[in-house]
CSV table of C-alpha atoms and ligand atoms in Angstrom, one decimal:
chain,number,residue,atom,x,y,z
W,1,UNK,CA,0.0,0.0,0.0
W,2,UNK,CA,1.4,3.3,-1.0
W,3,UNK,CA,2.6,5.7,1.6
W,4,UNK,CA,2.0,3.5,4.5
W,5,UNK,CA,5.5,3.9,5.8
W,6,UNK,CA,5.4,7.6,5.3
W,7,UNK,CA,2.1,7.7,7.2
W,8,UNK,CA,3.4,5.6,10.1
W,9,UNK,CA,6.6,7.7,10.6
W,10,UNK,CA,4.6,11.0,10.4
W,11,UNK,CA,2.0,9.9,13.0
W,12,UNK,CA,4.6,8.3,15.4
W,13,UNK,CA,6.8,11.4,15.2
W,14,UNK,CA,3.8,13.6,16.0
W,15,UNK,CA,2.9,11.4,18.9
W,16,UNK,CA,6.4,11.6,20.1
W,17,UNK,CA,6.4,15.4,19.9
W,18,UNK,CA,3.1,15.9,21.6
W,19,UNK,CA,3.4,18.2,24.6
W,20,UNK,CA,0.2,17.4,26.4
W,21,UNK,CA,-2.8,15.1,26.7
W,22,UNK,CA,-5.1,17.1,24.5
W,23,UNK,CA,-2.7,17.1,21.6
W,24,UNK,CA,-2.4,13.4,22.0
W,25,UNK,CA,-6.2,13.1,21.9
W,26,UNK,CA,-6.3,15.1,18.7
W,27,UNK,CA,-3.7,12.9,17.2
W,28,UNK,CA,-5.6,9.8,18.2
W,29,UNK,CA,-8.8,11.1,16.5
W,30,UNK,CA,-7.0,12.2,13.3
W,31,UNK,CA,-5.2,8.8,13.0
W,32,UNK,CA,-7.4,6.0,14.2
W,33,UNK,CA,-10.7,7.8,15.0
W,34,UNK,CA,-13.7,7.0,12.8
W,35,UNK,CA,-12.6,9.4,10.1
W,36,UNK,CA,-8.9,9.2,10.8
W,37,UNK,CA,-6.3,8.6,8.2
W,38,UNK,CA,-5.7,5.0,9.1
W,39,UNK,CA,-9.4,4.2,9.3
W,40,UNK,CA,-10.0,5.8,5.9
W,41,UNK,CA,-7.3,3.5,4.5
W,42,UNK,CA,-9.0,0.5,6.1
W,43,UNK,CA,-12.2,1.4,4.3
W,44,UNK,CA,-10.3,1.1,1.0
W,45,UNK,CA,-9.6,-2.6,1.8
W,46,UNK,CA,-13.1,-3.4,0.3
W,47,UNK,CA,-12.1,-2.1,-3.1
W,48,UNK,CA,-8.9,-4.2,-3.3
W,49,UNK,CA,-8.3,-7.5,-4.9
W,50,UNK,CA,-8.0,-10.4,-2.4
W,51,UNK,CA,-4.2,-10.6,-3.0
W,52,UNK,CA,-3.8,-6.9,-2.3
W,53,UNK,CA,-6.0,-7.2,0.8
W,54,UNK,CA,-4.0,-10.0,2.2
W,55,UNK,CA,-1.0,-7.8,2.3
W,56,UNK,CA,-2.6,-4.5,3.2
W,57,UNK,CA,-5.0,-5.8,5.9
W,58,UNK,CA,-2.5,-7.1,8.4
W,59,UNK,CA,-0.2,-4.1,7.6
W,60,UNK,CA,-3.0,-1.6,8.5
W,61,UNK,CA,-4.0,-3.6,11.7
W,62,UNK,CA,-0.3,-3.7,12.8
W,63,UNK,CA,-0.1,0.1,12.2
W,64,UNK,CA,-3.2,0.7,14.2
W,65,UNK,CA,-1.8,-1.4,17.1
W,66,UNK,CA,1.5,0.4,16.9
W,67,UNK,CA,-0.2,3.8,17.0
W,68,UNK,CA,-2.3,2.7,20.0
W,69,UNK,CA,0.7,1.5,21.9
W,70,UNK,CA,2.6,4.7,21.1
W,71,UNK,CA,-0.4,6.8,22.4
W,72,UNK,CA,-0.5,4.8,25.7
W,73,UNK,CA,3.2,5.0,26.2
W,74,UNK,CA,3.3,8.8,25.5
W,75,UNK,CA,0.4,9.3,27.8
W,76,UNK,CA,2.2,7.6,30.6
W,77,UNK,CA,5.3,9.5,29.9
W,78,UNK,CA,3.5,12.8,30.0
W,79,UNK,CA,1.8,11.9,33.3
W,80,UNK,CA,5.2,10.9,34.8
W,81,UNK,CA,6.7,14.1,33.6
W,82,UNK,CA,3.8,16.1,35.1
W,83,UNK,CA,4.3,14.3,38.5
W,84,UNK,CA,8.1,15.0,38.4
W,85,UNK,CA,7.4,18.6,37.7
W,86,UNK,CA,5.0,18.8,40.7
W,87,UNK,CA,7.4,17.0,42.9
W,88,UNK,CA,10.2,19.3,42.0
W,89,UNK,CA,8.1,22.4,42.9
W,90,UNK,CA,5.9,21.2,45.7
W,91,UNK,CA,8.4,19.5,47.9
W,92,UNK,CA,8.1,19.4,51.7
W,93,UNK,CA,11.0,19.8,54.1
W,94,UNK,CA,10.1,17.3,56.8
W,95,UNK,CA,12.9,18.6,58.9
W,96,UNK,CA,11.3,22.0,59.5
W,97,UNK,CA,9.9,22.6,63.0
W,98,UNK,CA,6.1,22.2,63.2
W,99,UNK,CA,3.8,25.2,62.7
W,100,UNK,CA,2.8,24.9,66.4
W,101,UNK,CA,6.3,25.6,67.6
W,102,UNK,CA,5.4,29.2,68.1
W,103,UNK,CA,2.3,28.6,70.1
W,104,UNK,CA,2.9,29.5,73.7
W,105,UNK,CA,2.7,26.5,76.1
W,106,UNK,CA,0.1,26.8,78.8
W,107,UNK,CA,0.8,26.3,82.5
W,108,UNK,CA,-0.7,24.4,85.3
W,109,UNK,CA,-2.8,26.4,87.7
W,110,UNK,CA,-1.4,26.4,91.3
W,111,UNK,CA,-4.6,24.8,92.5
W,112,UNK,CA,-4.3,22.0,90.1
W,113,UNK,CA,-0.6,21.6,90.9
W,114,UNK,CA,-1.2,21.6,94.7
W,115,UNK,CA,-4.1,19.2,94.3
W,116,UNK,CA,-1.8,16.9,92.3
W,117,UNK,CA,0.9,17.2,94.9
W,118,UNK,CA,-1.4,16.4,97.8
W,119,UNK,CA,-3.0,13.5,96.0
W,120,UNK,CA,0.3,12.0,95.1
W,121,UNK,CA,1.5,12.2,98.7
W,122,UNK,CA,-1.6,10.5,100.0
W,123,UNK,CA,-1.5,7.9,97.2
W,124,UNK,CA,1.9,6.9,98.4
W,125,UNK,CA,0.3,6.3,101.8
W,126,UNK,CA,-2.4,4.1,100.3
W,127,UNK,CA,-5.3,6.5,99.9
W,128,UNK,CA,-7.5,6.2,96.8
W,129,UNK,CA,-9.3,9.2,95.3
W,130,UNK,CA,-13.1,9.5,95.7
W,131,UNK,CA,-15.5,12.0,94.2
W,132,UNK,CA,-18.9,13.5,94.9
W,133,UNK,CA,-21.2,16.0,93.3
W,134,UNK,CA,-20.8,19.8,93.9
W,135,UNK,CA,-24.6,20.2,94.0
W,136,UNK,CA,-25.4,18.0,97.0
W,137,UNK,CA,-28.6,17.1,98.9
W,138,UNK,CA,-28.8,18.7,102.3
W,139,UNK,CA,-28.9,15.1,103.7
W,140,UNK,CA,-25.4,14.4,102.5
W,141,UNK,CA,-24.0,17.8,103.2
W,142,UNK,CA,-25.6,18.1,106.7
W,143,UNK,CA,-27.9,15.4,108.2
W,144,UNK,CA,-25.7,12.4,107.4
W,145,UNK,CA,-22.8,14.3,109.0
W,146,UNK,CA,-24.6,14.6,112.2
W,147,UNK,CA,-25.8,18.2,111.6
W,148,UNK,CA,-29.6,18.0,111.9
W,149,UNK,CA,-31.9,20.7,110.7
W,150,UNK,CA,-31.8,23.8,112.9
W,151,UNK,CA,-28.4,22.8,114.3
W,152,UNK,CA,-26.4,26.0,114.8
W,153,UNK,CA,-23.5,24.5,112.7
W,154,UNK,CA,-25.7,25.0,109.6
W,155,UNK,CA,-25.5,28.7,110.1
W,156,UNK,CA,-21.7,28.6,110.4
W,157,UNK,CA,-21.3,27.4,106.9
W,158,UNK,CA,-22.8,30.4,105.0
W,159,UNK,CA,-24.5,27.9,102.7
W,160,UNK,CA,-25.7,28.6,99.1
W,161,UNK,CA,-29.2,27.0,98.8
W,162,UNK,CA,-30.6,25.9,95.5
W,163,UNK,CA,-33.9,27.4,94.7
W,164,UNK,CA,-36.8,25.0,95.4
W,165,UNK,CA,-40.6,25.2,95.5
W,166,UNK,CA,-42.2,23.6,98.5
W,167,UNK,CA,-44.4,21.8,96.1
W,168,UNK,CA,-41.5,20.0,94.5
W,169,UNK,CA,-41.0,16.5,95.7
W,170,UNK,CA,-37.2,16.4,95.4
W,171,UNK,CA,-35.1,16.9,98.5
W,172,UNK,CA,-33.5,20.4,99.1
W,173,UNK,CA,-30.1,20.8,97.4
W,174,UNK,CA,-27.2,23.0,98.4
W,175,UNK,CA,-23.8,23.8,96.8
W,176,UNK,CA,-21.7,21.6,99.1
W,177,UNK,CA,-20.1,23.6,101.8
W,178,UNK,CA,-17.3,21.1,102.3
W,179,UNK,CA,-16.0,17.8,100.9
W,180,UNK,CA,-17.2,15.9,104.0
W,181,UNK,CA,-20.3,14.6,102.2
W,182,UNK,CA,-17.9,12.5,100.1
W,183,UNK,CA,-17.1,10.5,103.3
W,184,UNK,CA,-20.7,9.3,103.3
W,185,UNK,CA,-20.8,8.6,99.6
W,186,UNK,CA,-17.5,6.7,99.6
W,187,UNK,CA,-18.5,4.5,102.6
W,188,UNK,CA,-21.9,3.8,101.1
W,189,UNK,CA,-20.2,2.7,97.9
W,190,UNK,CA,-17.4,0.4,99.3
W,191,UNK,CA,-18.1,0.0,103.0
W,192,UNK,CA,-15.3,-0.4,105.5
W,193,UNK,CA,-12.4,-0.7,105.8
W,194,UNK,CA,-11.7,2.3,103.5
W,195,UNK,CA,-8.9,4.8,102.9
W,196,UNK,CA,-9.8,7.6,100.5
W,197,UNK,CA,-9.1,11.3,99.8
W,198,UNK,CA,-11.6,13.5,98.0
W,199,UNK,CA,-10.4,16.7,96.4
W,200,UNK,CA,-12.8,19.2,95.0
W,201,UNK,CA,-14.6,22.5,94.9
W,202,UNK,CA,-16.7,23.7,97.8
W,203,UNK,CA,-18.9,26.8,98.2
W,204,UNK,CA,-19.6,29.3,100.9
W,205,UNK,CA,-21.0,32.9,100.8
W,206,UNK,CA,-17.8,34.6,101.8
W,207,UNK,CA,-15.4,37.1,100.1
W,208,UNK,CA,-12.2,38.8,101.2
W,209,UNK,CA,-8.4,38.5,100.8
W,210,UNK,CA,-8.3,34.9,102.0
W,211,UNK,CA,-11.9,33.8,101.2
W,212,UNK,CA,-13.7,33.3,97.9
W,213,UNK,CA,-17.2,31.9,97.5
W,214,UNK,CA,-15.8,28.9,95.6
W,215,UNK,CA,-12.7,27.3,97.0
W,216,UNK,CA,-11.1,23.8,97.3
W,217,UNK,CA,-10.7,21.2,100.0
W,218,UNK,CA,-9.3,17.7,100.2
W,219,UNK,CA,-11.2,15.4,102.5
W,220,UNK,CA,-9.3,12.4,104.0
W,221,UNK,CA,-11.0,9.3,105.5
W,222,UNK,CA,-9.5,6.2,107.0
W,223,UNK,CA,-11.7,3.6,108.6
W,224,UNK,CA,-10.6,0.3,110.0
W,225,UNK,CA,-10.9,-2.0,113.0
W,226,UNK,CA,-8.4,-0.1,115.2
W,227,UNK,CA,-7.5,3.1,113.5
W,228,UNK,CA,-6.7,5.7,116.2
W,229,UNK,CA,-5.9,9.4,116.8
W,230,UNK,CA,-2.2,8.4,116.8
W,231,UNK,CA,-2.6,7.2,113.2
W,232,UNK,CA,-4.2,10.5,112.3
W,233,UNK,CA,-1.3,12.5,113.9
W,234,UNK,CA,1.4,10.4,112.1
W,235,UNK,CA,-0.5,10.6,108.8
W,236,UNK,CA,-0.8,14.4,108.9
W,237,UNK,CA,2.8,14.9,110.1
W,238,UNK,CA,4.1,12.7,107.3
W,239,UNK,CA,1.9,14.6,104.8
W,240,UNK,CA,3.3,18.0,106.0
W,241,UNK,CA,6.9,16.8,105.8
W,242,UNK,CA,6.4,15.7,102.2
W,243,UNK,CA,4.2,18.7,101.1
W,244,UNK,CA,6.4,21.5,102.6
W,245,UNK,CA,9.6,19.6,101.9
W,246,UNK,CA,11.0,20.0,105.4
W,247,UNK,CA,11.9,17.2,107.9
W,248,UNK,CA,11.3,19.1,111.1
W,249,UNK,CA,7.6,19.8,110.9
W,250,UNK,CA,5.8,20.4,114.2
W,251,UNK,CA,2.0,20.1,114.4
W,252,UNK,CA,-0.2,21.3,117.2
W,253,UNK,CA,-3.5,19.5,117.7
W,254,UNK,CA,-6.0,22.0,119.2
W,255,UNK,CA,-9.2,20.7,120.7
W,256,UNK,CA,-12.1,21.8,118.6
W,257,UNK,CA,-15.6,20.9,117.6
W,258,UNK,CA,-17.1,19.5,114.4
W,259,UNK,CA,-20.5,17.7,114.6
W,260,UNK,CA,-19.1,14.9,112.4
W,261,UNK,CA,-16.0,14.1,114.5
W,262,UNK,CA,-15.5,13.2,118.2
W,263,UNK,CA,-13.0,14.1,119.5
W,264,UNK,CA,-12.2,16.9,117.0
W,265,UNK,CA,-9.0,18.8,116.5
W,266,UNK,CA,-7.9,21.7,114.5
W,267,UNK,CA,-4.3,21.3,113.4
W,268,UNK,CA,-1.7,24.1,113.4
W,269,UNK,CA,1.7,24.1,111.8
W,270,UNK,CA,4.8,25.7,113.5
W,271,UNK,CA,6.1,28.4,111.2
W,272,UNK,CA,7.6,31.9,111.0
W,273,UNK,CA,7.2,34.7,108.5
W,274,UNK,CA,10.3,36.2,107.0
W,275,UNK,CA,9.7,39.1,104.7
W,276,UNK,CA,6.3,37.7,103.8
W,277,UNK,CA,7.9,34.4,103.0
W,278,UNK,CA,6.7,31.4,105.1
W,279,UNK,CA,9.2,29.2,106.9
W,280,UNK,CA,7.8,25.9,108.0
W,281,UNK,CA,9.0,24.1,111.1
W,282,UNK,CA,10.7,27.0,112.8
W,283,UNK,CA,9.7,30.2,114.6
W,284,UNK,CA,7.0,31.0,117.1
W,285,UNK,CA,3.9,31.3,114.9
W,286,UNK,CA,1.3,28.7,114.5
W,287,UNK,CA,-0.9,28.5,111.4
W,288,UNK,CA,-4.1,26.6,111.2
W,289,UNK,CA,-4.1,24.3,108.2
W,290,UNK,CA,-6.9,21.8,108.6
W,291,UNK,CA,-9.8,20.3,110.7
W,292,UNK,CA,-9.8,16.7,111.7
W,293,UNK,CA,-11.0,14.2,114.3
W,294,UNK,CA,-12.3,10.7,114.9
W,295,UNK,CA,-15.3,10.0,112.7
W,296,UNK,CA,-18.5,10.3,114.8
W,297,UNK,CA,-20.4,7.0,115.3
W,298,UNK,CA,-23.6,8.7,113.9
W,299,UNK,CA,-21.7,9.4,110.7
W,300,UNK,CA,-20.6,5.8,110.3
W,301,UNK,CA,-24.1,4.7,111.0
W,302,UNK,CA,-25.5,7.1,108.4
W,303,UNK,CA,-23.2,5.5,105.8
W,304,UNK,CA,-24.2,2.0,106.7
W,305,UNK,CA,-21.0,1.2,108.7
W,306,UNK,CA,-21.3,-0.5,112.1
W,307,UNK,CA,-19.6,1.8,114.7
W,308,UNK,CA,-19.2,-1.1,117.1
W,309,UNK,CA,-16.9,-2.8,114.6
W,310,UNK,CA,-15.2,0.1,112.8
W,311,UNK,CA,-13.6,3.4,113.7
W,312,UNK,CA,-11.3,5.8,112.1
W,313,UNK,CA,-10.3,9.4,111.4
W,314,UNK,CA,-11.2,12.1,108.9
W,315,UNK,CA,-9.7,15.5,108.0
W,316,UNK,CA,-10.4,18.4,105.7
W,317,UNK,CA,-7.6,20.4,104.3
W,318,UNK,CA,-8.0,23.8,102.5
W,319,UNK,CA,-6.1,23.4,99.2
W,320,UNK,CA,-6.1,27.1,98.4
W,321,UNK,CA,-4.6,27.9,101.8
W,322,UNK,CA,-1.8,25.5,101.3
W,323,UNK,CA,-1.1,26.8,97.8
W,324,UNK,CA,-0.9,30.3,99.0
W,325,UNK,CA,1.4,29.3,101.8
W,326,UNK,CA,3.7,27.0,99.9
W,327,UNK,CA,4.2,29.2,96.9
W,328,UNK,CA,3.9,32.6,98.6
W,329,UNK,CA,0.8,33.9,96.8
W,330,UNK,CA,-0.7,36.7,98.9
W,331,UNK,CA,-4.3,37.2,97.6
W,332,UNK,CA,-6.7,34.3,97.1
W,333,UNK,CA,-9.1,36.2,94.9
W,334,UNK,CA,-6.5,36.5,92.1
W,335,UNK,CA,-6.5,32.6,91.8
W,336,UNK,CA,-9.9,32.8,90.1
W,337,UNK,CA,-9.6,36.0,88.0
W,338,UNK,CA,-8.2,34.1,85.0
W,339,UNK,CA,-5.6,36.9,84.4
W,340,UNK,CA,-3.0,35.4,82.0
W,341,UNK,CA,-0.2,37.5,83.5
W,342,UNK,CA,-0.9,36.0,86.9
W,343,UNK,CA,-1.2,32.5,85.5
W,344,UNK,CA,2.1,32.8,83.6
W,345,UNK,CA,3.8,34.1,86.8
W,346,UNK,CA,2.4,31.5,89.2
W,347,UNK,CA,1.7,28.6,86.9
W,348,UNK,CA,3.6,25.4,86.7
W,349,UNK,CA,5.1,23.3,83.9
W,350,UNK,CA,3.3,20.2,83.0
W,351,UNK,CA,6.1,18.0,84.2
W,352,UNK,CA,6.7,19.5,87.7
W,353,UNK,CA,5.5,16.3,89.4
W,354,UNK,CA,5.6,15.9,93.1
W,355,UNK,CA,7.3,12.9,94.8
W,356,UNK,CA,7.0,11.8,98.4
W,357,UNK,CA,9.9,13.3,100.4
W,358,UNK,CA,11.6,14.3,97.2
W,359,UNK,CA,9.8,17.6,96.7
W,360,UNK,CA,9.2,18.6,93.2
W,361,UNK,CA,11.2,16.7,90.6
W,362,UNK,CA,11.9,19.8,88.5
U,1,LIG,N1,-15.5,19.7,106.9
U,1,LIG,C1,-14.8,20.6,107.8
U,1,LIG,C2,-14.8,22.0,107.3
U,1,LIG,O1,-15.1,22.2,106.1
U,1,LIG,C3,-13.4,20.1,107.9
U,1,LIG,C4,-13.3,18.7,108.6
U,1,LIG,C5,-13.3,17.6,107.8
U,1,LIG,C6,-13.2,18.6,109.9
U,1,LIG,C7,-13.2,16.3,108.3
U,1,LIG,C8,-13.1,17.3,110.5
U,1,LIG,C9,-13.1,16.2,109.7
U,1,LIG,O2,-14.5,22.9,108.0
């Protein structure tokens, strides 16, 4: 067939020179499309003699196949080249620091820090952590703790009462005034013996330099067959040694009164003030840090524990107070103002973890 070789080399050269996919597509249509040059030649086969056809037919088919393969190969080559071009321009330097590197790291609030420190110290002494709700029934907050209605101790707490219609048939609720209701909840849950601490928020209507309407306590409770006041004293001394990071702590147990403990003691810490900085374990000052005592039999009974079989101690520590003392922070109100400058100054790094007797592992 005339000119077949010329046709072949012209088409293959054009395919080879094509710069993009749309040019390739045009070439495909003009060569082997319905009205393409090769297709038109194929139509001529009908007019040929059988001898001519025997030569031209396979030659045209072979040409068509060759053009097809050349198109596919060129298409792949173009796609590869496009990818190479993209890779050359859009490369990524994986050794660059992350975009977040400039984001300032937050800090741990002194209350969270001190709560962690206290919890870690008591955890080392075998105390588990218990929790209770901040909106509490007056039964858990008062009655179960041996503070019946109209008891004068209810007034001492400056309680926030939740609004309630007399027609409502749910019990009166309060914002818990202390973490002591968690004593009841914990004993109801696991019975005795038990050894727990319960950190959390508490609320009283009070506001000055050392009081905010919301503050934090850690309740401690240890109930067993023969747990005594001596165990209470050792536990608290051990705690203070670890918390204030001094070996010579001296505690003073002052007789006091709480309806839920008998006997009750408020505990003072020997200290001195040097230029506004607290020194623990020396000097002639005493600072009250917590309330404590032997759990009252009525309280055990309220929680379903038999006071003839079990006894033990409880204490309530003011977390905010300890944070102010340990880290020399003068005004409690600033704790809860969310002032970033204050938080940056007094905040802690995420890894400043406390250890028993080791102080902070900074
Ligand atoms: N709940 C008491 C208070 O808030 C503290 C306390 C707890 C006293 C446990 C004795 C025993 O003042």
